[in-house]
PDB file of C-alpha atoms and ligand atoms in Angstrom:
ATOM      1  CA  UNK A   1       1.971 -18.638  11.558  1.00  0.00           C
ATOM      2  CA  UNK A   2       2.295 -14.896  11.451  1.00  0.00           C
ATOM      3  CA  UNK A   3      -1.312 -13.453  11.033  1.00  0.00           C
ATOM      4  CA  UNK A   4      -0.296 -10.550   8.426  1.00  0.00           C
ATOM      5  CA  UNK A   5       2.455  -9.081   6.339  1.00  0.00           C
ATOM      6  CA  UNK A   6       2.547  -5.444   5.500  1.00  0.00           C
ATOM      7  CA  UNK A   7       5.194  -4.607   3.217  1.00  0.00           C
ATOM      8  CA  UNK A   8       5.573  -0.525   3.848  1.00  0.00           C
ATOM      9  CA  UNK A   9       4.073  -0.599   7.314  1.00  0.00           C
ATOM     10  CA  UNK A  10       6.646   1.661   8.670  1.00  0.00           C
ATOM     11  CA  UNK A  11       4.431   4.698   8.053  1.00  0.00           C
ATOM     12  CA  UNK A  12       1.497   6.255   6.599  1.00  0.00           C
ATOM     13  CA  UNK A  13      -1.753   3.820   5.750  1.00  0.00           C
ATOM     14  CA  UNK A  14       0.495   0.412   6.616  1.00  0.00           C
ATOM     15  CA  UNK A  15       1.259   1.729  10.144  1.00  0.00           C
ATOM     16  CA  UNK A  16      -2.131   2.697  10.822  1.00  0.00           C
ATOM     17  CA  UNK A  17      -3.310  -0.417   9.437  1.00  0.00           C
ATOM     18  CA  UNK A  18      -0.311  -2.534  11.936  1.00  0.00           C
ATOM     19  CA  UNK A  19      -1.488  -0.115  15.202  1.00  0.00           C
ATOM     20  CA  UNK A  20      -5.359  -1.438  14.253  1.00  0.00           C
ATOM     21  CA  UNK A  21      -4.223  -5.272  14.102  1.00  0.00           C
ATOM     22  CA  UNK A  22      -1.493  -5.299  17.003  1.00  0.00           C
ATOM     23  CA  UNK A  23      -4.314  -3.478  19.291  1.00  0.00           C
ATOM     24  CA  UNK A  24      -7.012  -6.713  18.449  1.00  0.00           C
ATOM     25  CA  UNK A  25      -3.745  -8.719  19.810  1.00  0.00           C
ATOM     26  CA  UNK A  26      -2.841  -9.585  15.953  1.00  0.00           C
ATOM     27  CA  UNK A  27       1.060 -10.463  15.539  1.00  0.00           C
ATOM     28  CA  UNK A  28       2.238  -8.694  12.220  1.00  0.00           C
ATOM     29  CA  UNK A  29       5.564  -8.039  10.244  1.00  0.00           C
ATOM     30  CA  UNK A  30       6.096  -4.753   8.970  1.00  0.00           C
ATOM     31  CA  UNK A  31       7.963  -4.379   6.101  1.00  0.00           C
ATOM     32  CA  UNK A  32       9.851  -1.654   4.484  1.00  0.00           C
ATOM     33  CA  UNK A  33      13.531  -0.667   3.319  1.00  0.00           C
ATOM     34  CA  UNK A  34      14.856   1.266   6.471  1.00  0.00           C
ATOM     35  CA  UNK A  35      15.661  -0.568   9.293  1.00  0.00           C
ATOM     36  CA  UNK A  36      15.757   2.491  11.382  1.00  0.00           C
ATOM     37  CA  UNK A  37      11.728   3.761  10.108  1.00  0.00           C
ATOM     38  CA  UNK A  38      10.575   0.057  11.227  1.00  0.00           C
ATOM     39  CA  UNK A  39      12.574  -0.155  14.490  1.00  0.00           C
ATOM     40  CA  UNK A  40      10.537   3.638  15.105  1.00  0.00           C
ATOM     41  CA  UNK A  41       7.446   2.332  14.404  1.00  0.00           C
ATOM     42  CA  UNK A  42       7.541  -0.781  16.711  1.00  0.00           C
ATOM     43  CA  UNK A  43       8.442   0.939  19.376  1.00  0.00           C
ATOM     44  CA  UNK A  44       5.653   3.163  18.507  1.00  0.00           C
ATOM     45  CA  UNK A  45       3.445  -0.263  18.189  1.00  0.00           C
ATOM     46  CA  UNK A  46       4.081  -1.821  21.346  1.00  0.00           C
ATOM     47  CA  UNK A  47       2.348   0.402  23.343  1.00  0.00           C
ATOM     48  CA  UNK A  48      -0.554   0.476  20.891  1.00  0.00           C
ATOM     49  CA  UNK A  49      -1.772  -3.924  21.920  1.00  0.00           C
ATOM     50  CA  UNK A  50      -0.183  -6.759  22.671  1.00  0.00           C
ATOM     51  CA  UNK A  51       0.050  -8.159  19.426  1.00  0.00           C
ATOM     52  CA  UNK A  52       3.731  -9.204  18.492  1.00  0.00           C
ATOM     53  CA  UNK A  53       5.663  -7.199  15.970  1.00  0.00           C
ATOM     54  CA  UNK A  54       8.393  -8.567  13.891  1.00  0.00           C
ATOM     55  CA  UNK A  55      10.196  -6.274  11.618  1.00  0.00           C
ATOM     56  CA  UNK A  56      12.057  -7.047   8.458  1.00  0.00           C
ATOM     57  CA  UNK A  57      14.315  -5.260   6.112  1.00  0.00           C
ATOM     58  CA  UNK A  58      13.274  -5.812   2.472  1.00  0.00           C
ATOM     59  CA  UNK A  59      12.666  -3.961  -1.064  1.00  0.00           C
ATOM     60  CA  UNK A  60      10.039  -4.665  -2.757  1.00  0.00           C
ATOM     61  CA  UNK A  61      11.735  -3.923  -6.097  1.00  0.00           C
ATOM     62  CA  UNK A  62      14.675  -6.694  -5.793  1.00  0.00           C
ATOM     63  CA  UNK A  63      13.449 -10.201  -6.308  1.00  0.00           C
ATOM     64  CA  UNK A  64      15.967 -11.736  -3.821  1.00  0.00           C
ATOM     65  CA  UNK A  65      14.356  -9.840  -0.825  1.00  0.00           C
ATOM     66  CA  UNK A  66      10.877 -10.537  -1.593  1.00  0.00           C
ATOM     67  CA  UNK A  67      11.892 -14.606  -1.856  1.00  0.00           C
ATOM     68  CA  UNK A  68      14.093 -14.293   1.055  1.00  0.00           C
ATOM     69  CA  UNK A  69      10.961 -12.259   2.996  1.00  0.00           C
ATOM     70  CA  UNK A  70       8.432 -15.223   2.283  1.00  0.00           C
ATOM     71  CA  UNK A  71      11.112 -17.887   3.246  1.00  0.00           C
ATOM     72  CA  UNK A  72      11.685 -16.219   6.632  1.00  0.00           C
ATOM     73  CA  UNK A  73       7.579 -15.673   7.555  1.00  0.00           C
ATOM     74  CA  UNK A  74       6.309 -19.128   5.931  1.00  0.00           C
ATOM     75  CA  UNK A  75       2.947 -19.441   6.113  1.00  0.00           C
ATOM     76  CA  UNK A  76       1.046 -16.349   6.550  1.00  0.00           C
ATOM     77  CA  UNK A  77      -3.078 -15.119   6.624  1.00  0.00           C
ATOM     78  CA  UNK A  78      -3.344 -11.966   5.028  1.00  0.00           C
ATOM     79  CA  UNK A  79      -0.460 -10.058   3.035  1.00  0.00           C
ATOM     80  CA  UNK A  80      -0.923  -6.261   2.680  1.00  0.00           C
ATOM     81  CA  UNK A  81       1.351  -3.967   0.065  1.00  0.00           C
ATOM     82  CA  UNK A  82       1.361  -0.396   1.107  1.00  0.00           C
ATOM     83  CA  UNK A  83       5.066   0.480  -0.095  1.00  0.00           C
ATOM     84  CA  UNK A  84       5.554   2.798  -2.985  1.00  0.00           C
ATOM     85  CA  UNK A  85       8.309   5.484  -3.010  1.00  0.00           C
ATOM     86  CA  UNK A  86       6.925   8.549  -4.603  1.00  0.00           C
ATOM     87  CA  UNK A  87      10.493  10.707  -4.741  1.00  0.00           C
ATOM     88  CA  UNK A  88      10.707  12.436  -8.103  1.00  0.00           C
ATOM     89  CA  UNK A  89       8.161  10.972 -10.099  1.00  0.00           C
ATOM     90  CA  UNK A  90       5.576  14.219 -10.095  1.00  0.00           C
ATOM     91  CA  UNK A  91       6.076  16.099 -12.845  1.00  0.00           C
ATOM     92  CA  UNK A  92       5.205  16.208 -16.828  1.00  0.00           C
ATOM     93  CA  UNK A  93       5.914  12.504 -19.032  1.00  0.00           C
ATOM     94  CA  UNK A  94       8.734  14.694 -21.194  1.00  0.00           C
ATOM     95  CA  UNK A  95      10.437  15.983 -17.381  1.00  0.00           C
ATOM     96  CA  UNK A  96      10.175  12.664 -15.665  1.00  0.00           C
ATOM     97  CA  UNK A  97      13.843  10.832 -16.255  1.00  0.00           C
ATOM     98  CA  UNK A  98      13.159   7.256 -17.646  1.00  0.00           C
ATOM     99  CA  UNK A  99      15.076   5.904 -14.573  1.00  0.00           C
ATOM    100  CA  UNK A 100      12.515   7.059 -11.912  1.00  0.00           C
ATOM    101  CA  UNK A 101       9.789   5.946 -14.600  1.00  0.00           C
ATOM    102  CA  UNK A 102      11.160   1.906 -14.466  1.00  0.00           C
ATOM    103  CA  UNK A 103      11.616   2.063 -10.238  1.00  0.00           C
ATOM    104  CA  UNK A 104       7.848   3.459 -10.169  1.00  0.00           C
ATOM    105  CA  UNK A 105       6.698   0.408 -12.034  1.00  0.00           C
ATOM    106  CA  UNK A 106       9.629  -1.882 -10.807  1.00  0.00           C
ATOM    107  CA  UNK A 107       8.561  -1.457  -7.475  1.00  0.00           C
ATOM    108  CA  UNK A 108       4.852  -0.474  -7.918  1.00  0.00           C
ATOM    109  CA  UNK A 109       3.223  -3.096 -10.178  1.00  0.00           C
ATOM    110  CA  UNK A 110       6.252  -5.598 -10.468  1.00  0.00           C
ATOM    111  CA  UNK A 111       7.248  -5.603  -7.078  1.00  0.00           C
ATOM    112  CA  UNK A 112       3.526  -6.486  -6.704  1.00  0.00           C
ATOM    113  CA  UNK A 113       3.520  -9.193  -8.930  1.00  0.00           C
ATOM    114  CA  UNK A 114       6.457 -10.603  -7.081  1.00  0.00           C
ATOM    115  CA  UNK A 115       4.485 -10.705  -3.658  1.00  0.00           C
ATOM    116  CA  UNK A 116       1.823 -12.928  -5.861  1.00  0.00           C
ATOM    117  CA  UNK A 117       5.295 -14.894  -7.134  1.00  0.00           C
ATOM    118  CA  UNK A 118       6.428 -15.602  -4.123  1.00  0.00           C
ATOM    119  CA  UNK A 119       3.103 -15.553  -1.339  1.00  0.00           C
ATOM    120  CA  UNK A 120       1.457 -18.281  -3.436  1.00  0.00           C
ATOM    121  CA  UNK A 121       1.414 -21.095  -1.262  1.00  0.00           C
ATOM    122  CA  UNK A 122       1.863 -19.486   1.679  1.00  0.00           C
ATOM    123  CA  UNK A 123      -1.084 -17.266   1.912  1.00  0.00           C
ATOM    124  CA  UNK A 124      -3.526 -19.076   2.989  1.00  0.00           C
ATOM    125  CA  UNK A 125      -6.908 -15.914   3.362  1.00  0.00           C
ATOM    126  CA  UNK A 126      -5.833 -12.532   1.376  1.00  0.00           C
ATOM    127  CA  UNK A 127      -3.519 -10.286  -0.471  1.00  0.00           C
ATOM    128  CA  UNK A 128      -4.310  -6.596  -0.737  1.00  0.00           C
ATOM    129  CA  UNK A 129      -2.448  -4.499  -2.933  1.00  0.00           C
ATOM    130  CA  UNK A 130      -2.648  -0.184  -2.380  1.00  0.00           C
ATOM    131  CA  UNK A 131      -3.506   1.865  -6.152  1.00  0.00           C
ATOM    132  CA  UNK A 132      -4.426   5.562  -5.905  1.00  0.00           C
ATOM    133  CA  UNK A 133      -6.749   8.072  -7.166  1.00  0.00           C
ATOM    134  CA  UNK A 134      -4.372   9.395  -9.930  1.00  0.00           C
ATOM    135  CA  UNK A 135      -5.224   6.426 -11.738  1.00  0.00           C
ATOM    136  CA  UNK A 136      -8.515   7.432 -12.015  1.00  0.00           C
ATOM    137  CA  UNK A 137      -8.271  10.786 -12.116  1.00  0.00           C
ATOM    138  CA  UNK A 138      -5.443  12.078 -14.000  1.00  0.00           C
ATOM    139  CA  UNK A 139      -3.604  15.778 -13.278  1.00  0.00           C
ATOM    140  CA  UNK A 140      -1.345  15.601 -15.888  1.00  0.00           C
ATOM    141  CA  UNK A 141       2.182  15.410 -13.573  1.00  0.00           C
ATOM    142  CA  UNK A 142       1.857  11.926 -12.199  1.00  0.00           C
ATOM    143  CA  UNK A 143       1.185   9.620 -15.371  1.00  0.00           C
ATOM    144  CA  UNK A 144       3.456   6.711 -14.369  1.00  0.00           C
ATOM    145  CA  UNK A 145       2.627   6.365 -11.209  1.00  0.00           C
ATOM    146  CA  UNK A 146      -1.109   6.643 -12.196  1.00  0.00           C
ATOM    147  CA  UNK A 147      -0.467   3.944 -14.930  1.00  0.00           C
ATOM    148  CA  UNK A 148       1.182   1.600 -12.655  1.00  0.00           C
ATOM    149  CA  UNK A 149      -1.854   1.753 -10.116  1.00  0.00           C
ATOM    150  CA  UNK A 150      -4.215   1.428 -12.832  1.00  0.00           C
ATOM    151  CA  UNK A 151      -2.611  -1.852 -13.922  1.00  0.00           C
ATOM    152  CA  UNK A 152      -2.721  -3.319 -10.141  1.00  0.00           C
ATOM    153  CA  UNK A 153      -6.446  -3.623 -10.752  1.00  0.00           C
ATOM    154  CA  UNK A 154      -5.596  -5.942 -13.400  1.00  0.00           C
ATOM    155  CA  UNK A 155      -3.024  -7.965 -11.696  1.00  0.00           C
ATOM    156  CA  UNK A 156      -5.633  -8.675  -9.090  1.00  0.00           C
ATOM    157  CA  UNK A 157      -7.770  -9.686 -10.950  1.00  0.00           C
ATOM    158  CA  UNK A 158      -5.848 -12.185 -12.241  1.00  0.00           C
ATOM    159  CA  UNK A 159      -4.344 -13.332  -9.157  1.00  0.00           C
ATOM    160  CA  UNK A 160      -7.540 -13.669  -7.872  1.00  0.00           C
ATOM    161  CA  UNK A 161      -7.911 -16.300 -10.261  1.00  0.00           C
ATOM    162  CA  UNK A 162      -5.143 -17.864 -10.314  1.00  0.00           C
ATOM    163  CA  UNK A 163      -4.652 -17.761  -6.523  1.00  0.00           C
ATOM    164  CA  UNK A 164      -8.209 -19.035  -5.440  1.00  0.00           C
ATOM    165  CA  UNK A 165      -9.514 -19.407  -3.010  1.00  0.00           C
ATOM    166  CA  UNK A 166      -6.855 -16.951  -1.650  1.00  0.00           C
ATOM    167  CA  UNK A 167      -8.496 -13.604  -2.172  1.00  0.00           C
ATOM    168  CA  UNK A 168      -6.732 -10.636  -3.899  1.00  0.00           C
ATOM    169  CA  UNK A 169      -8.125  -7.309  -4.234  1.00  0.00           C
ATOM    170  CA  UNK A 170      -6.785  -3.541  -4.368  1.00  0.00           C
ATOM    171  CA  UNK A 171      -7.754  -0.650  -1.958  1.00  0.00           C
ATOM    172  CA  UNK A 172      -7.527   2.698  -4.183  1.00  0.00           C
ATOM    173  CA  UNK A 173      -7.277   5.731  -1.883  1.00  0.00           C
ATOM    174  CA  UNK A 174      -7.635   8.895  -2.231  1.00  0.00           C
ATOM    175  CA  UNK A 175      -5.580  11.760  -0.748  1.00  0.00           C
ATOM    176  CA  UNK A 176      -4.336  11.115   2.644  1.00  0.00           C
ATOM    177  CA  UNK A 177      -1.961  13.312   4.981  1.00  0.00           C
ATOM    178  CA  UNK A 178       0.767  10.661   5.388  1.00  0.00           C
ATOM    179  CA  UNK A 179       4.471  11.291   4.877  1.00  0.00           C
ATOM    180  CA  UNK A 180       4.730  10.184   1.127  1.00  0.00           C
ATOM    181  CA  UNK A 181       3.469  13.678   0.315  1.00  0.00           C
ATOM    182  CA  UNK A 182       7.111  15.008   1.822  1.00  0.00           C
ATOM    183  CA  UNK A 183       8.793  13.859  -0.862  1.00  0.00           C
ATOM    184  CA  UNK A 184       6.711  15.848  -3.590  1.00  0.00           C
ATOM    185  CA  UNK A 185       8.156  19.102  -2.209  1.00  0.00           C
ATOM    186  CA  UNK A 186       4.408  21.284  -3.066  1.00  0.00           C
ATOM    187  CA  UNK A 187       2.594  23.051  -0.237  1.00  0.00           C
ATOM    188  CA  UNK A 188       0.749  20.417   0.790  1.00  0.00           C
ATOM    189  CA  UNK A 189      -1.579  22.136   3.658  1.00  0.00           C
ATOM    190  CA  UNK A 190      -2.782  24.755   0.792  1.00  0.00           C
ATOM    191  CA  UNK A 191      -3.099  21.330  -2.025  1.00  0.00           C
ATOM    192  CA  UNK A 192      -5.526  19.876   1.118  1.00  0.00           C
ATOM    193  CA  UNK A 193      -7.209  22.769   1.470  1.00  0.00           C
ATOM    194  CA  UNK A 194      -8.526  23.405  -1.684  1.00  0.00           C
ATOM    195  CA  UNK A 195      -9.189  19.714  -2.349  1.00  0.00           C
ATOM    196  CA  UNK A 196     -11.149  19.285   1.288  1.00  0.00           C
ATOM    197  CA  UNK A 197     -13.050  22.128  -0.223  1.00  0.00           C
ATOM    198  CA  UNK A 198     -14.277  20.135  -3.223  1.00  0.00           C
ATOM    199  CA  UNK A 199     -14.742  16.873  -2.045  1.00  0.00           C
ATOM    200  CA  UNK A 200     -17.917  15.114  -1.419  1.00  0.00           C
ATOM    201  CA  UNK A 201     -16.533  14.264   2.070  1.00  0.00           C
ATOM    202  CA  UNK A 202     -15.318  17.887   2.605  1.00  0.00           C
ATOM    203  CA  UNK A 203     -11.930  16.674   3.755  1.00  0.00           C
ATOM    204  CA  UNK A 204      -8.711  14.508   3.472  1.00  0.00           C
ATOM    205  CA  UNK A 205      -8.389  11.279   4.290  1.00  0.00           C
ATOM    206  CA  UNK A 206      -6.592   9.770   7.355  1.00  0.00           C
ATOM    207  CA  UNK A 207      -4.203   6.556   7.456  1.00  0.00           C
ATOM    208  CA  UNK A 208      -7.095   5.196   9.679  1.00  0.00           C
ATOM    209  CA  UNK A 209      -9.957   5.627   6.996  1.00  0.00           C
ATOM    210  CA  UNK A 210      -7.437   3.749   4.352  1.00  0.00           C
ATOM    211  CA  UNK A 211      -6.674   1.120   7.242  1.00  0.00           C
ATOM    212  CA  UNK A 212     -10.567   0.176   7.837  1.00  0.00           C
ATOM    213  CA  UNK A 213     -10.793  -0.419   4.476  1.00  0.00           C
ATOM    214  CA  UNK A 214      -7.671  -2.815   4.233  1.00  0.00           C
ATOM    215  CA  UNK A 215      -9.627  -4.827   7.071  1.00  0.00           C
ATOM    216  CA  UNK A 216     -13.014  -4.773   5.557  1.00  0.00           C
ATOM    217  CA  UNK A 217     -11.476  -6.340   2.593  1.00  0.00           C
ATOM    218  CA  UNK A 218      -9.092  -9.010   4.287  1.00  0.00           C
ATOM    219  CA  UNK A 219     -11.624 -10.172   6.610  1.00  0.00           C
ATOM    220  CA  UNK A 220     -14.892 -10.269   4.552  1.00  0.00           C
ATOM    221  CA  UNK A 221     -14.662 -13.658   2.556  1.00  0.00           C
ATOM    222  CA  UNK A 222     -16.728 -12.651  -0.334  1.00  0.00           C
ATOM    223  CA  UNK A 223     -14.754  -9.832  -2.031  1.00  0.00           C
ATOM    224  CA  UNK A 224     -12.107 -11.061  -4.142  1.00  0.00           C
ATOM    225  CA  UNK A 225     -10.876  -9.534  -7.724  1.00  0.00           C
ATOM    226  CA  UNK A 226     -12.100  -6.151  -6.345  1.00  0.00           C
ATOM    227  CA  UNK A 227     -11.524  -2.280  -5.775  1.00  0.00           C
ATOM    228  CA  UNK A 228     -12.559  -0.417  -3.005  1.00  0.00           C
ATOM    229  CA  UNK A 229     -12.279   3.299  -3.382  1.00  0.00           C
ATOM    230  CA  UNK A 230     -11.693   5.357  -0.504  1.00  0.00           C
ATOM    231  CA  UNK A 231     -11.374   8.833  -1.833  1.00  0.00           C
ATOM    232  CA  UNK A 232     -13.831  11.087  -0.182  1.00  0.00           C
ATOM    233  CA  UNK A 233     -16.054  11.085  -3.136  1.00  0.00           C
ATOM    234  CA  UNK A 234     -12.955  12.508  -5.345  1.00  0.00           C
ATOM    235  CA  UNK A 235     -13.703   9.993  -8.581  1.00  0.00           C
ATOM    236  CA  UNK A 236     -16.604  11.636  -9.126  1.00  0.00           C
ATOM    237  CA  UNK A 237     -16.202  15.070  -8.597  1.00  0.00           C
TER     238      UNK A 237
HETATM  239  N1  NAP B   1      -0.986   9.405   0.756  1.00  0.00           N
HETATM  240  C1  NAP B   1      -1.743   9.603  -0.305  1.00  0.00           C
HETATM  241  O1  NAP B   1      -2.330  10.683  -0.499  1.00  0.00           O
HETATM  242  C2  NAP B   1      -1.929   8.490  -1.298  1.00  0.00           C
HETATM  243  C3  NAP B   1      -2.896   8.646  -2.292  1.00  0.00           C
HETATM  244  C4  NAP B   1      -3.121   7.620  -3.203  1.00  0.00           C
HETATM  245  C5  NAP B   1      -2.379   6.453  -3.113  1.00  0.00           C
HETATM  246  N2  NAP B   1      -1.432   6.331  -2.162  1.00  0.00           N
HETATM  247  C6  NAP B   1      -0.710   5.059  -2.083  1.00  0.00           C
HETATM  248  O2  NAP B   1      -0.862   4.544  -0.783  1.00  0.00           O
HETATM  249  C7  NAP B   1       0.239   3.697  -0.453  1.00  0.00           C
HETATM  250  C8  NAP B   1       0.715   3.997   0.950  1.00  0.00           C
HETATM  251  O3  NAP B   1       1.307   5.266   0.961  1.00  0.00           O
HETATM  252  P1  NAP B   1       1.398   6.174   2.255  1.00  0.00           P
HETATM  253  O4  NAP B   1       0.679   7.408   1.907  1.00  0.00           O
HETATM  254  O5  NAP B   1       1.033   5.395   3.457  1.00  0.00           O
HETATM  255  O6  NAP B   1       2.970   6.520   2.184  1.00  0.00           O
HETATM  256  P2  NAP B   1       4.203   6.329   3.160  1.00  0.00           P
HETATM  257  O7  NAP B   1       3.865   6.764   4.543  1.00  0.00           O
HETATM  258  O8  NAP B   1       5.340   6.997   2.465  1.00  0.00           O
HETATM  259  O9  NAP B   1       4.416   4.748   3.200  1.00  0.00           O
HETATM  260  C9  NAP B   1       5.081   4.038   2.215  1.00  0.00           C
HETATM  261  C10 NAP B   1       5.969   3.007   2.912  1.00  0.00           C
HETATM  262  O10 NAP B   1       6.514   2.171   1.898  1.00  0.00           O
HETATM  263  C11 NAP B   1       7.865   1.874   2.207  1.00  0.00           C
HETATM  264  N3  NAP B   1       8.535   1.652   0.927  1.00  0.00           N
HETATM  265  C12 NAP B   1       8.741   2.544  -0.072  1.00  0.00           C
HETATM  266  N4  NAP B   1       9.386   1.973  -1.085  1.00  0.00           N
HETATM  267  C13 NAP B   1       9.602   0.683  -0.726  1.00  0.00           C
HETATM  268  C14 NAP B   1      10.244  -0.410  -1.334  1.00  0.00           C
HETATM  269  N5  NAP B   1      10.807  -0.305  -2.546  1.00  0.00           N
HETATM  270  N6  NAP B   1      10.287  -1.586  -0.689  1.00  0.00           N
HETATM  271  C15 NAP B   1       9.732  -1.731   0.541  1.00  0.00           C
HETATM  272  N7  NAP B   1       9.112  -0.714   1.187  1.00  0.00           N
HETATM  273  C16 NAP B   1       9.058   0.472   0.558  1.00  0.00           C
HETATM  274  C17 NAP B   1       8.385   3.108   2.934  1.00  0.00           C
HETATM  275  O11 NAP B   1       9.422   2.774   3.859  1.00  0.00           O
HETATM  276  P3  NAP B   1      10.972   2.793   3.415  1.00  0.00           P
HETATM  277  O12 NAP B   1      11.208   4.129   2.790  1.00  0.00           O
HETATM  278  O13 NAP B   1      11.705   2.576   4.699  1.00  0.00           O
HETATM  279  O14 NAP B   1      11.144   1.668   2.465  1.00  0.00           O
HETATM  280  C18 NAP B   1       7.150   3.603   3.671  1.00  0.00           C
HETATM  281  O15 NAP B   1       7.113   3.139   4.996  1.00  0.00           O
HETATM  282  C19 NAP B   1       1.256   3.919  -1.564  1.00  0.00           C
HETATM  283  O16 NAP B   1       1.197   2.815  -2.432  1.00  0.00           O
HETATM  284  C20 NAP B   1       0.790   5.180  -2.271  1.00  0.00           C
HETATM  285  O17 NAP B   1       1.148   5.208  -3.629  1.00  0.00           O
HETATM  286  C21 NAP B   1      -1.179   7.314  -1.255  1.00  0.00           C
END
């Protein structure tokens, strides 16, 4: 039985999280739609345990490679969704084209629902789905993808339900220097800067921070229908 699934663990929060588990001699699939970014970050992962690494090709917003993904792993502890695609989607409601708007929530909150589709009777301890601070605080140029990570809360609730005694719960992060901010095309050293500056915590997050918090809630049997904020303090500032 593979011990966890993370479906964008090529980079950013997933990889950190795959480096933690393979290190603790955890075997894990990483998931994502470029062969090439997953065959990098194995390589990358070997020397980081001796956990084993499988990789697989799959998007989260086509149906047929989410059902073909759980038919290949089978039975699997913990599932982990990390993968959004953030290219063109920051900017006002009346700029955004309608296109980008339906892959955002296609992939985001759909292609989330599928993994609770199609890892239902197969996960046998967690799923944990990634949200974001824009859905809790708002800027006015990210509104779909804010809306689609507010409704995750909802879907896990109601996984968590309907999946019991599996567990489902969302981390919701907070800004994090990973390489989804390279495809918002800002200054994103002067955007950290004056955030770091505000912050309770007094600086950005790390992929590790957001990865600590995707093992606290996979391995701690009480939290289910749950989310854990890990934002530096940024909802309430
Ligand atoms: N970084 C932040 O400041 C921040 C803040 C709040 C929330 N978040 C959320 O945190 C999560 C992790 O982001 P990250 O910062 O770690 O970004 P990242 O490094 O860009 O990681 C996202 C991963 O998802 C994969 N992916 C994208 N679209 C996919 C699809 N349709 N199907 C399968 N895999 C897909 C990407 O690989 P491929 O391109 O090869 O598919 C990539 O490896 C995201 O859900 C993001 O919205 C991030």
């Amino acid at each position: 039985m593979t011990e966890s699934i993370i479906i964008g663990g090529g980079s950013g929060m997933g990889l950190a999280l795959a480096r933690t588990l393979v290190a603790e001699g955890m075997d894990v699939a990483i998931v994502g739609r470029s062969a090439d970014r997953l065959a990098k970050a194995k390589e990358e992962l070997e020397g980081a345990g001796h956990g084993r690494i499988d990789t697989i090709a799959a998007d989260l917003g086509r149906e047929e490679d989410i059902a073909e993904l759980f038919d290949k792993v089978g039975r699997v502890e913990h599932v982990v969704v990390t993968a959004a695609d953030a290219t063109g989607v920051y900017g006002r409601t009346t700029d955004v084209p309608t296109a980008t708007a339906r892959t955002v929530v296609d992939t985001k909150l759909l292609g989330a629902w599928l993994i609770g589709k199609y890892a239902a009777g197969r996960v046998t301890g967690s799923i944990t789905y990634t949200s974001g601070i824009n859905a809790y605080r708002p800027n006015g140029s990210n509104t779909i993808m804010a809306a689609a990570n507010g409704a995750l809360a909802s879907l896990a609730y109601g996984l968590a339900i309907e999946l019991a005694p599996v567990r489902v719960n969302v981390v919701s992060p907070g800004w994090v220097d990973t390489p989804i901010w390279d495809q918002l095309g800002m200054d994103k050293q002067a955007a950290f800067t004056e955030l770091a500056a505000r912050l309770p915590a007094r600086r950005i997050g790390t992929p590790d921070d957001i990865a600590q918090a995707f093992l606290s809630v996979m391995r701690n049997g009480f939290i289910t229908g749950t989310v854990l904020h890990v934002d530096g303090g940024h909802r309430i500032t």
